Coordinates of C-alpha atoms and ligand atoms in Angstrom, one line a residue:
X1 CA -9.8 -10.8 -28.3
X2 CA -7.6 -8.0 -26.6
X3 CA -4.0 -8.0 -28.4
X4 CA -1.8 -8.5 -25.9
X5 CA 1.8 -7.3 -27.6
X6 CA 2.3 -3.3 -26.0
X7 CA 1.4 -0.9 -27.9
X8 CA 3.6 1.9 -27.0
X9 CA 0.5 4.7 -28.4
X10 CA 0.5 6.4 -25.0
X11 CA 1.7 9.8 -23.6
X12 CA 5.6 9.4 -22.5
X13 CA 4.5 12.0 -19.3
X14 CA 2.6 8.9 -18.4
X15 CA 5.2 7.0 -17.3
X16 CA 6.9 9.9 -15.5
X17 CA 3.3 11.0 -13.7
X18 CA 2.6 7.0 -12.8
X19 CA 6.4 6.6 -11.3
X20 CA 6.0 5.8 -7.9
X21 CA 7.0 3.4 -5.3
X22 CA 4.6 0.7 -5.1
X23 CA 4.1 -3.3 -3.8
X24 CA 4.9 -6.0 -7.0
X25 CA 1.8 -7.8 -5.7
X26 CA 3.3 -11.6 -5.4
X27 CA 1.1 -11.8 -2.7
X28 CA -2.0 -9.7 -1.3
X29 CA -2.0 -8.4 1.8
X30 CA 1.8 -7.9 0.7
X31 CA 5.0 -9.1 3.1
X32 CA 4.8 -6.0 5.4
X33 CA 1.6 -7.0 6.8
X34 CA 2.6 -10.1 8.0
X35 CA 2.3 -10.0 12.0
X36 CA 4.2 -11.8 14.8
X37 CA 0.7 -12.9 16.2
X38 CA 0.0 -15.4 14.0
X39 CA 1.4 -18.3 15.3
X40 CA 2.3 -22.2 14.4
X41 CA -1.3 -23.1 15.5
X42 CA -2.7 -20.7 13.2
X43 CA -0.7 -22.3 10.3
X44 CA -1.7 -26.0 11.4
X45 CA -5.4 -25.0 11.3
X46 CA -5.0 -23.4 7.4
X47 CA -3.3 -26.7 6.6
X48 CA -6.0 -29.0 8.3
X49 CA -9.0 -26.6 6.7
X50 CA -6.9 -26.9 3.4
X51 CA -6.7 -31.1 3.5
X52 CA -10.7 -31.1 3.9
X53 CA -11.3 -30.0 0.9
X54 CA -13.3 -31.5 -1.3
X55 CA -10.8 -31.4 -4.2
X56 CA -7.7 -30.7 -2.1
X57 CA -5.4 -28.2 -3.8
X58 CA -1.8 -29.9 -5.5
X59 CA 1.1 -28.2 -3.8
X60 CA 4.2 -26.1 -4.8
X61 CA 7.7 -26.0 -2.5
X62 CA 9.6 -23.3 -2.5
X63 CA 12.9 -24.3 -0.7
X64 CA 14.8 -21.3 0.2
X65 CA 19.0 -21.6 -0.1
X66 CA 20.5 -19.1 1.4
X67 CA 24.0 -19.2 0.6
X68 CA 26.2 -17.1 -1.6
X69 CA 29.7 -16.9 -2.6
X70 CA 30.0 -13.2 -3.0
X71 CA 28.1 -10.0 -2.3
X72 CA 26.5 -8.4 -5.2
X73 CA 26.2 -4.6 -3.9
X74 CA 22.4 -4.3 -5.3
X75 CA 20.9 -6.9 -3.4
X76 CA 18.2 -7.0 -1.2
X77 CA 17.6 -10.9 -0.5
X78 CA 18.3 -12.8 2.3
X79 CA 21.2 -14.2 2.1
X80 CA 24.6 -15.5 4.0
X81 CA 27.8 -14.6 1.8
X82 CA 30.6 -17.5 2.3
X83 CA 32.7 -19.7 1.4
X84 CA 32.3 -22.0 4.1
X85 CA 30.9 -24.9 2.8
X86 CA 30.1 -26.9 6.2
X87 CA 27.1 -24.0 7.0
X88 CA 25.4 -25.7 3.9
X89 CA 25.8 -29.2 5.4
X90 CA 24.7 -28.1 8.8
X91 CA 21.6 -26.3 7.2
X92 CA 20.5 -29.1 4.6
X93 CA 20.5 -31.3 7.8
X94 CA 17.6 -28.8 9.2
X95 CA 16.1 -28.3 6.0
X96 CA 15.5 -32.6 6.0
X97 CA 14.0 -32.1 9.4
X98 CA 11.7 -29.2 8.3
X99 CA 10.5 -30.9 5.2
X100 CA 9.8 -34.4 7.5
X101 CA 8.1 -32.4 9.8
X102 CA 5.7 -30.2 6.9
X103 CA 4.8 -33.2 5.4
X104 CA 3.2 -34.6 8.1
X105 CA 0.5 -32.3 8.2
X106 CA -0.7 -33.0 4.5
X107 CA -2.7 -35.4 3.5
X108 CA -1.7 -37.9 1.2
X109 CA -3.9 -36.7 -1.8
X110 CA -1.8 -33.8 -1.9
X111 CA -0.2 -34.6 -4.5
X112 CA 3.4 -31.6 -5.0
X113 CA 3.1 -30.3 -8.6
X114 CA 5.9 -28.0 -8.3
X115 CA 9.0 -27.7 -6.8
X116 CA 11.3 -24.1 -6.8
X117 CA 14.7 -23.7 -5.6
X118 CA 15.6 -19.8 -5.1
X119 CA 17.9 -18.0 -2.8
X120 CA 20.5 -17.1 -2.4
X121 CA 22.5 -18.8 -4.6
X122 CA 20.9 -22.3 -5.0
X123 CA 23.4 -23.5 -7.0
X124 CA 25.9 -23.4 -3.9
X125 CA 24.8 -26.7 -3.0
X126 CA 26.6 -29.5 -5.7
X127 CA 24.8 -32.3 -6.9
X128 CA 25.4 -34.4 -4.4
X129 CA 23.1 -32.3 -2.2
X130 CA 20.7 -31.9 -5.0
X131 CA 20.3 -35.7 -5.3
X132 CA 19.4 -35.7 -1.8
X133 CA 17.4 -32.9 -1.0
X134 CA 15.1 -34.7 -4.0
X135 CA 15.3 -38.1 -2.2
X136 CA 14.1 -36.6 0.7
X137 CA 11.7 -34.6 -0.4
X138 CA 10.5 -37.9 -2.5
X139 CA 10.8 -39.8 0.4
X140 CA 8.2 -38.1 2.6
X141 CA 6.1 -36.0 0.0
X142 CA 3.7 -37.4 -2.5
X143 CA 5.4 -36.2 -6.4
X144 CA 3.2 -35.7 -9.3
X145 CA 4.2 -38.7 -12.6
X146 CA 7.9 -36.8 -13.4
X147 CA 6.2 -35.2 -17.0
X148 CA 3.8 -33.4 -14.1
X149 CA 6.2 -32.1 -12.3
X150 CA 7.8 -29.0 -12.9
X151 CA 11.6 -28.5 -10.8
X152 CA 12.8 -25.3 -11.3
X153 CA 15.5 -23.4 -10.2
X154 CA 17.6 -19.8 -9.9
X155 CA 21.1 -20.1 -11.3
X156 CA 24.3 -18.0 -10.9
X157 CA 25.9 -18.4 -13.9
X158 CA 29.8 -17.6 -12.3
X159 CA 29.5 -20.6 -10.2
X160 CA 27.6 -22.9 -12.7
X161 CA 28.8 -24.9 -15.6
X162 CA 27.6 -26.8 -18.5
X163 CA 28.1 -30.3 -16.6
X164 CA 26.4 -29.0 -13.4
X165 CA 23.4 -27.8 -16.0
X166 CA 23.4 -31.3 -17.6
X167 CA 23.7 -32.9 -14.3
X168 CA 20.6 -31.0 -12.8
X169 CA 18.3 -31.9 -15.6
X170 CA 19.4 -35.4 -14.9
X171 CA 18.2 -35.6 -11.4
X172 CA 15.0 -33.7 -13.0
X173 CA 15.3 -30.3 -13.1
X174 CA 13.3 -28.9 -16.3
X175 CA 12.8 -25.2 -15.8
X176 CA 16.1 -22.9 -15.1
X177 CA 16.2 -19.0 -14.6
X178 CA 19.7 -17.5 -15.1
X179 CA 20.7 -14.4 -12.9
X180 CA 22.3 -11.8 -15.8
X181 CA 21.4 -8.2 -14.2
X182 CA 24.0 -6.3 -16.8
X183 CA 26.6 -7.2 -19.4
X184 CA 27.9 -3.8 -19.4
X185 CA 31.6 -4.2 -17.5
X186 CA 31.7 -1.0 -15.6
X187 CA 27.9 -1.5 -14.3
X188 CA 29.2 -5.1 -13.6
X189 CA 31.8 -3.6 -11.5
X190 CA 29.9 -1.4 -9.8
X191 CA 27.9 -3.9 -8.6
X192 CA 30.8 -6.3 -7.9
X193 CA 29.3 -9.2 -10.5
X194 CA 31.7 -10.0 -12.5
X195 CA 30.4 -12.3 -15.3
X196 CA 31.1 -12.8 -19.2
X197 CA 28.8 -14.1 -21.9
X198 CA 30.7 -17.0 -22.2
X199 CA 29.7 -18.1 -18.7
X200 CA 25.6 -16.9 -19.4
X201 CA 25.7 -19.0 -22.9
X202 CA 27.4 -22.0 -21.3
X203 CA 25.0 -22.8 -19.3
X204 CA 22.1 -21.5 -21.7
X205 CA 23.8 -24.3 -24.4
X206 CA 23.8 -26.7 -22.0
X207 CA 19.9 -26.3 -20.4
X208 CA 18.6 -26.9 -24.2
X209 CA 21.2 -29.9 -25.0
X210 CA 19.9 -31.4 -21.8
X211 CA 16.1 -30.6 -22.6
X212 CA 15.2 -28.0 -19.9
X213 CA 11.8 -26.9 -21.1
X214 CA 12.3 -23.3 -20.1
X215 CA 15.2 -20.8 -19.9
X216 CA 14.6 -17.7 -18.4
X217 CA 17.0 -15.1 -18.0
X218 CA 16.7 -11.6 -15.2
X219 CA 17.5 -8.4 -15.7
X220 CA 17.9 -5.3 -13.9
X221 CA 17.6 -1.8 -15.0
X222 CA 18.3 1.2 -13.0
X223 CA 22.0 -0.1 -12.1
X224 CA 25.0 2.8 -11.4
X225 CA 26.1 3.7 -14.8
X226 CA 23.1 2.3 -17.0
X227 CA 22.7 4.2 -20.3
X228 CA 19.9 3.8 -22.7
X229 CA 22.7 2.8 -24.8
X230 CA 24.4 0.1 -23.0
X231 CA 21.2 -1.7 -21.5
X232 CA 20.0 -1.7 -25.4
X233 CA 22.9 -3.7 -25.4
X234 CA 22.9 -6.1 -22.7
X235 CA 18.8 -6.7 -24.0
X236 CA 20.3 -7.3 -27.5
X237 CA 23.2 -9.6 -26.4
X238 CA 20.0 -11.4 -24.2
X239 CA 17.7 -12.0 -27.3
X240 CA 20.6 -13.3 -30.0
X241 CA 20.5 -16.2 -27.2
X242 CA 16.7 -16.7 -27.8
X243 CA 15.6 -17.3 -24.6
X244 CA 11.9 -17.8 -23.3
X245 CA 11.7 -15.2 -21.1
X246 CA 13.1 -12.4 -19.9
X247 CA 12.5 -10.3 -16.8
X248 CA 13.6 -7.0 -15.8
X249 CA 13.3 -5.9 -12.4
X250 CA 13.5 -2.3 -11.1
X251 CA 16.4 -1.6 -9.3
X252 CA 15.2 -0.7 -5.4
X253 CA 18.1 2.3 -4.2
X254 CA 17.2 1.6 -0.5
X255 CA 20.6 2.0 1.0
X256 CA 19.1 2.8 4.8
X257 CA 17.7 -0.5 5.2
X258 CA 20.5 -2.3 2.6
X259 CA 24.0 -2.5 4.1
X260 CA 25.4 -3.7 0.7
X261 CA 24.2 -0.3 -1.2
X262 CA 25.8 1.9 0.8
X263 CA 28.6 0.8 -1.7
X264 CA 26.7 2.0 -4.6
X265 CA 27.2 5.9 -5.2
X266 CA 23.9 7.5 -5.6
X267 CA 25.8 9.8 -7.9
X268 CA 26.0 6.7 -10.2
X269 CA 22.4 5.8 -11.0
X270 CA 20.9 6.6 -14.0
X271 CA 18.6 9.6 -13.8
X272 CA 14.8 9.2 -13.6
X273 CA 14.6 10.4 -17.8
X274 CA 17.3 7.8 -18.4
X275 CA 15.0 4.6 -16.4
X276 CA 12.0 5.8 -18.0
X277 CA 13.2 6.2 -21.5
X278 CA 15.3 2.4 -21.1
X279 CA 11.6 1.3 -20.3
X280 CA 10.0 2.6 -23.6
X281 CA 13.3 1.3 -25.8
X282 CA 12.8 -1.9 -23.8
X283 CA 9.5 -2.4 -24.2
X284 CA 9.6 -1.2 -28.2
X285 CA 12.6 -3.9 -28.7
X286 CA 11.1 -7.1 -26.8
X287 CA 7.4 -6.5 -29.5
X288 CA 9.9 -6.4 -32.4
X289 CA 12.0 -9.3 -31.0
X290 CA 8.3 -11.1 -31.0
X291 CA 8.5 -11.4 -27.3
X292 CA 5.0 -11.5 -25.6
X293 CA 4.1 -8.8 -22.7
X294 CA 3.2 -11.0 -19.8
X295 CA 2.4 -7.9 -18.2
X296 CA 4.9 -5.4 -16.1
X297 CA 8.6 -6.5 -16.4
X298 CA 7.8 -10.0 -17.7
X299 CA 8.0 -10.9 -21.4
X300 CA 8.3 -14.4 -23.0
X301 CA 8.0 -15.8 -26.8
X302 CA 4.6 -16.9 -28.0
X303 CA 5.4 -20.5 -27.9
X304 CA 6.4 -20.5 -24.0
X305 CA 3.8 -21.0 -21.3
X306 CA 3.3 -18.0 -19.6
X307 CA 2.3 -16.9 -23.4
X308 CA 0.1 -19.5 -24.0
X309 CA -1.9 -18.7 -20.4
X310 CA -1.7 -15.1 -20.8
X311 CA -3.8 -16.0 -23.9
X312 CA -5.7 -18.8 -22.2
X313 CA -6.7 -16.2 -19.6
X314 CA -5.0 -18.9 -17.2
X315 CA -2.2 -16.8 -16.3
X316 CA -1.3 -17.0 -12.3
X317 CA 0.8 -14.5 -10.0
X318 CA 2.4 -15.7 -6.7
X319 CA 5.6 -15.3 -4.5
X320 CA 7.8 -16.7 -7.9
X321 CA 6.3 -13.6 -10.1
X322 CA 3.8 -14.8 -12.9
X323 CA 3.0 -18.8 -13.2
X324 CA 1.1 -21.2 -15.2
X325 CA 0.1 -23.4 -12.8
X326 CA -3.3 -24.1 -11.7
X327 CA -3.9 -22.6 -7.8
X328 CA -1.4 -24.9 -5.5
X329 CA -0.9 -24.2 -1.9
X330 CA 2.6 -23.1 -1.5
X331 CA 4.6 -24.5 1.3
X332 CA 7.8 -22.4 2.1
X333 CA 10.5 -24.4 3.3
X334 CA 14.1 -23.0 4.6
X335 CA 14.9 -20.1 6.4
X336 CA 12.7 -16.8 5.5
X337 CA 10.8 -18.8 2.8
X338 CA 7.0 -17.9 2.7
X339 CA 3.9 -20.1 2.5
X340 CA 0.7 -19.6 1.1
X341 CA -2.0 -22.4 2.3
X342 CA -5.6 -22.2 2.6
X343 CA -6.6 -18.2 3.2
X344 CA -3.2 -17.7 5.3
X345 CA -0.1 -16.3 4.4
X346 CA 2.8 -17.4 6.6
X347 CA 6.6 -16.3 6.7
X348 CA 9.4 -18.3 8.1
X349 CA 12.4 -17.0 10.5
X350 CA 14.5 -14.9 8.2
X351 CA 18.1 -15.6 10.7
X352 CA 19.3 -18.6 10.8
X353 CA 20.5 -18.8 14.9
X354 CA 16.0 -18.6 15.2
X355 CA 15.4 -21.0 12.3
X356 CA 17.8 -23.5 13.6
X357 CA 16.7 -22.6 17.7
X358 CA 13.0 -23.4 16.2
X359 CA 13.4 -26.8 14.5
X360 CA 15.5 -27.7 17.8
X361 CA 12.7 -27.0 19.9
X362 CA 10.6 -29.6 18.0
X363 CA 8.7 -26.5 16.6
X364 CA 7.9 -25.0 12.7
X365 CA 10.2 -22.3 12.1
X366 CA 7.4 -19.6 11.6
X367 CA 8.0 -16.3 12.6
X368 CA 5.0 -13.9 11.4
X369 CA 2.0 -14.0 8.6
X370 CA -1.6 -13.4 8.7
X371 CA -5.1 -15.2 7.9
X372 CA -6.8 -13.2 5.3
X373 CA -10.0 -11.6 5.9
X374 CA -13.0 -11.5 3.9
X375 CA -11.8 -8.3 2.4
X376 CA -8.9 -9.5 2.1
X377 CA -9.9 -12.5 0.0
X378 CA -12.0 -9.7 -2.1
X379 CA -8.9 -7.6 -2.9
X380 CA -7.0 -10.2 -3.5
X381 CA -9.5 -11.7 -6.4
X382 CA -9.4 -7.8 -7.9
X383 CA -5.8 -8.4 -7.7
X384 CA -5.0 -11.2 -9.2
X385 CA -7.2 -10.4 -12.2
X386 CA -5.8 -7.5 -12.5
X387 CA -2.3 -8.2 -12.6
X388 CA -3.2 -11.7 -14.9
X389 CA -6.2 -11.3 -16.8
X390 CA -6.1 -7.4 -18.0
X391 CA -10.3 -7.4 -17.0
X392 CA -12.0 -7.6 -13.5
X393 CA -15.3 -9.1 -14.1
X394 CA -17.8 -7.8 -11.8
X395 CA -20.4 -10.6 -11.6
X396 CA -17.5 -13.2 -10.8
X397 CA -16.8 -11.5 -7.6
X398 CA -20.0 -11.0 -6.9
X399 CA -21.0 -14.6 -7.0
X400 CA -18.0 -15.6 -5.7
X401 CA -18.6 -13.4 -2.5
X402 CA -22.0 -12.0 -2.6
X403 CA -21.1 -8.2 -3.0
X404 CA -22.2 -5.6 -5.3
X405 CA -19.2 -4.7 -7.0
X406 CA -20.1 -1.2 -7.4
X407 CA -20.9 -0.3 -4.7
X408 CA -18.2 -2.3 -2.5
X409 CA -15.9 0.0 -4.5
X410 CA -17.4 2.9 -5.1
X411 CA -14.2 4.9 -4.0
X412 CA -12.1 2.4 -5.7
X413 CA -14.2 3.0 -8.7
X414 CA -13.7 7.2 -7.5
X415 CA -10.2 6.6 -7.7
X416 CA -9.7 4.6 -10.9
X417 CA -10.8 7.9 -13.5
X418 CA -8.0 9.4 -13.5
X419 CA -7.2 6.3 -15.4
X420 CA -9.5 6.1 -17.4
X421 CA -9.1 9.1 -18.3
X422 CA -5.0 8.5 -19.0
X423 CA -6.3 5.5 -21.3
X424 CA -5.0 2.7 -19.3
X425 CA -8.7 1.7 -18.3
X426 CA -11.7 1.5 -20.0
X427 CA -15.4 0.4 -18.9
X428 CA -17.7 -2.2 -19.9
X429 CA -21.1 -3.4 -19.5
X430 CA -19.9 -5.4 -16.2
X431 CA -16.5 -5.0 -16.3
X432 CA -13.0 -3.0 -16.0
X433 CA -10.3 -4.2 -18.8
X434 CA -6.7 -2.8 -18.7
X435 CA -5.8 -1.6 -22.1
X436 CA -2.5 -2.4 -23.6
X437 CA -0.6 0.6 -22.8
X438 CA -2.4 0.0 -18.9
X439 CA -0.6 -3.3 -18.8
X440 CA 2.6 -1.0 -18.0
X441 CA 0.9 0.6 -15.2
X442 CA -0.5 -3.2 -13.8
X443 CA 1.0 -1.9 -9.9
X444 CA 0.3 1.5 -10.0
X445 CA -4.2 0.0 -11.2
X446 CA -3.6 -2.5 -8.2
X447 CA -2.6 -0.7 -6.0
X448 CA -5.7 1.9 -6.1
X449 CA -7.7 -1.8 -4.3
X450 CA -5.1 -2.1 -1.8
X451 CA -6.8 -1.6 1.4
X452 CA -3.6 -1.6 3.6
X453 CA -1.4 1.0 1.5
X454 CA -4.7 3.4 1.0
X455 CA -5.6 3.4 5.0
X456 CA -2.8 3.1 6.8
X457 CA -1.5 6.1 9.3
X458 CA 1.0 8.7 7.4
X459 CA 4.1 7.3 8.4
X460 CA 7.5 9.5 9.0
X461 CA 10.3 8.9 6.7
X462 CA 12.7 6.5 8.5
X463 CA 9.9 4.0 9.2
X464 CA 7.9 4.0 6.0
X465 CA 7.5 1.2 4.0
X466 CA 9.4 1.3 0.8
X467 CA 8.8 -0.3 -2.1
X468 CA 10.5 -0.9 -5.5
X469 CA 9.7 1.5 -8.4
X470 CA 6.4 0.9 -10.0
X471 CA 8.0 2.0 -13.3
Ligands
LIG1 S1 22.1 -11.1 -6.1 FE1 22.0 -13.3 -5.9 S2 24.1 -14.0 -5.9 FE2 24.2 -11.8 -5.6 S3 24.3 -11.5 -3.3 FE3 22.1 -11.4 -3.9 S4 21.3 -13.5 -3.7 FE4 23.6 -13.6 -3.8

């Protein structure tokens, strides 16, 4: 069995050759190729071919809040900063609508598994409006037996508090991810997010008094003014709270296209030496912390989950990052939230004057998404094993779609010596298997099978399609 803690044994000009902008792969074909010709229709079918199953797939909601009470210079979400608290009301009211109006397309075996609140800031809403968004949703979708069903949600932890935490798990929340980014001040400050580790532990205290199964905390590295020495210290602060999981995401500098970075001074960002060498102290103090390498930026203790189906070679990836779960059809409710049903990817309006215009017409508030071709479906299979299972079989996509693997990707196959020859591949009888030090390099391996990013017309500078980091 392949060890799966990093083994940091690899060249350090790796990670400076490998760093690239590249997709994160929560979904393939990825976001930008959704189109504005696929159409409500379209979705309807995917559903309909998606209820005849013969074992019909359990489903996941992802409800989408959009709200937040301040501006956090890095970000790149979608959200609506204010402090207006009637746009909430007005929106739940459409979000009811929406979720009456989804249901009624699924069948009533389809039994929801999963239920994710992300935004935004989803803790905006109080728990008044928790309480009902669950009743609805209870009222007009079919819920797994409650030790089935997993609630999860993001959490701000300036606007939370230990009796909102304990009041959550109440209603049934049992999975929490806590937004932390830095606890350095003067990177905190230059992202205007203010937040002590009072506030972080206060909610962390209260999650495991309450019995949240898992607390997750996010981090970002490549913030203005990050030093090896302070993110050291924000990771350090991060583990004396023993948390299950930690992710780090790259910080994407894309101030063109990202009003809210123009106030971030390029000036400020830690030099490309600086992000590569916080990844190698990163990486080196999660293995001694005994957290597991999920694979990219995502590391949990042994015990958790995500662990346990890493090693169970059940591992999943999907619009939330890496999961446990068992395939569900995703069903993306709120404004810009994306689905996932059947062989279709589908995207909802990302303003809320269309989203709202939509429902009022009587119609889904989809905007965009695609129906995944045969290819696509092939690529997508590499995909996922590559970013879950560290080995792409060739005989399982070969029954599964009646190709011959070598020769399908022959250029692929072209393509992938360079890392094999970098030791972040290495061959088998009928088979591919990342090695440890690969399992850094997860996007950069993927991205060699992406048809889309490898084919597509050189595109100028201004309209390119940029990416995070791959490193
Ligand atoms: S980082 Fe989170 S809280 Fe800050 S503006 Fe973005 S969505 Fe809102």
């Amino acid at each position: 069995m392949r060890t799966h803690v990093m083994s940091l044994d690899f060249d350090s000009s790796l990670l400076e050759k490998y760093d690239t902008q590249g997709p994160r792969y929560t979904s393939y074909p990825t976001a930008p190729e959704f189109a504005g010709d696929f159409t409500v229709q379209d979705y309807v079918r995917h559903v309909e071919h998606s209820n005849d199953e013969l074992i019909p797939k359990p489903l996941s909601l992802y409800l989408h809040i959009p709200f937040c009470r301040s501006l956090c210079y890095y970000c790149g979400c979608n959200k609506i900063v204010t402090q207006n608290e009637a746009k909430a009301e007005r929106y739940l009211e459409y979000l009811f609508h929406e979720i009456e109006m989804q249901s009624k397309l699924f069948a009533a075996d389809r039994l929801v598994t999963q239920i994710h609140f992300g935004g935004g800031t989803p803790n905006y809403l109080n728990t008044e409006q928790f309480r009902e968004l669950l009743s609805v949703i209870a009222r007009h979708f079919h819920l797994s037996y409650p030790e089935k069903l997993e609630i999860s949600i993001e959490i701000d932890p300036r606007f939370s508090s230990g009796p909102q935490i304990v009041e959550l798990a109440n209603l049934g929340f049992n999975r929490i991810s806590i937004g932390v980014q830095d606890y350095e001040e003067n990177v905190q400050t230059a992202i205007n997010r203010i937040q002590t580790r009072e506030q972080v532990d206060e909610v962390i205290t209260a999650a495991r008094s309450a019995g949240i199964k898992s607390i997750s905390v996010d981090l970002v590295a490549g913030l203005p003014f990050q030093t090896r020495h302070s993110f050291a210290d924000t990771l350090k602060q991060v583990v004396e709270s023993k948390v299950d999981r930690i992710a780090i995401y790259g910080f994407a500098y894309l101030p063109k296209r990202i009003k809210a970075q123009r106030m971030i001074a390029e000036s400020s960002l830690p030099k490309r030496d600086t992000r590569i060498a916080i990844g190698k102290d990163t990486l080196e103090y999660l293995k001694d912390a005994g957290y597991v390498h999920i694979g990219m930026d995502h590391f949990a203790l042994p015990t958790d989950s995500l662990a346990v189906a890493l090693k169970e070679h059940n591992l999943q990836r999907n619009f939330q990052g890496y999961a446990t779960h068992a395939e569900c059809d995703q069903v993306g409710l709120g404004v810009s939230s994306i689905s996932q049903v059947n062989d279709s990817y589908s995207q909802n309006s990302s303003t809320l004057t269309e989203y709202y215009a939509q429902l009022d017409a009587g119609e889904l508030p989809i905007k965009r998404g695609i129906s995944l071709t045969e290819d696509d479906l092939i690529r997508a299979q590499v995909i996922q094993y590559i970013m879950c299972q560290n080995t792409v079989p060739y005989h399982s996509i070969e029954s599964a779609y009646g190709i011959n693997f070598l020769s399908y990707f022959k250029n692929e196959l072209q393509a992938l010596k360079g890392f094999e020859k970098d030791g972040l591949i290495e061959y088998g009888n009928d088979e591919f298997s990342i090695t440890p030090a690969g399992r850094f390099f997860l996007r950069n391996i993927a991205m060699v099978f992406d048809y889309y990013l490898n084919n597509k017309p050189p595109q100028t500078e201004d309209n390119v399609v940029r990416f995070s980091r791959t490193i």
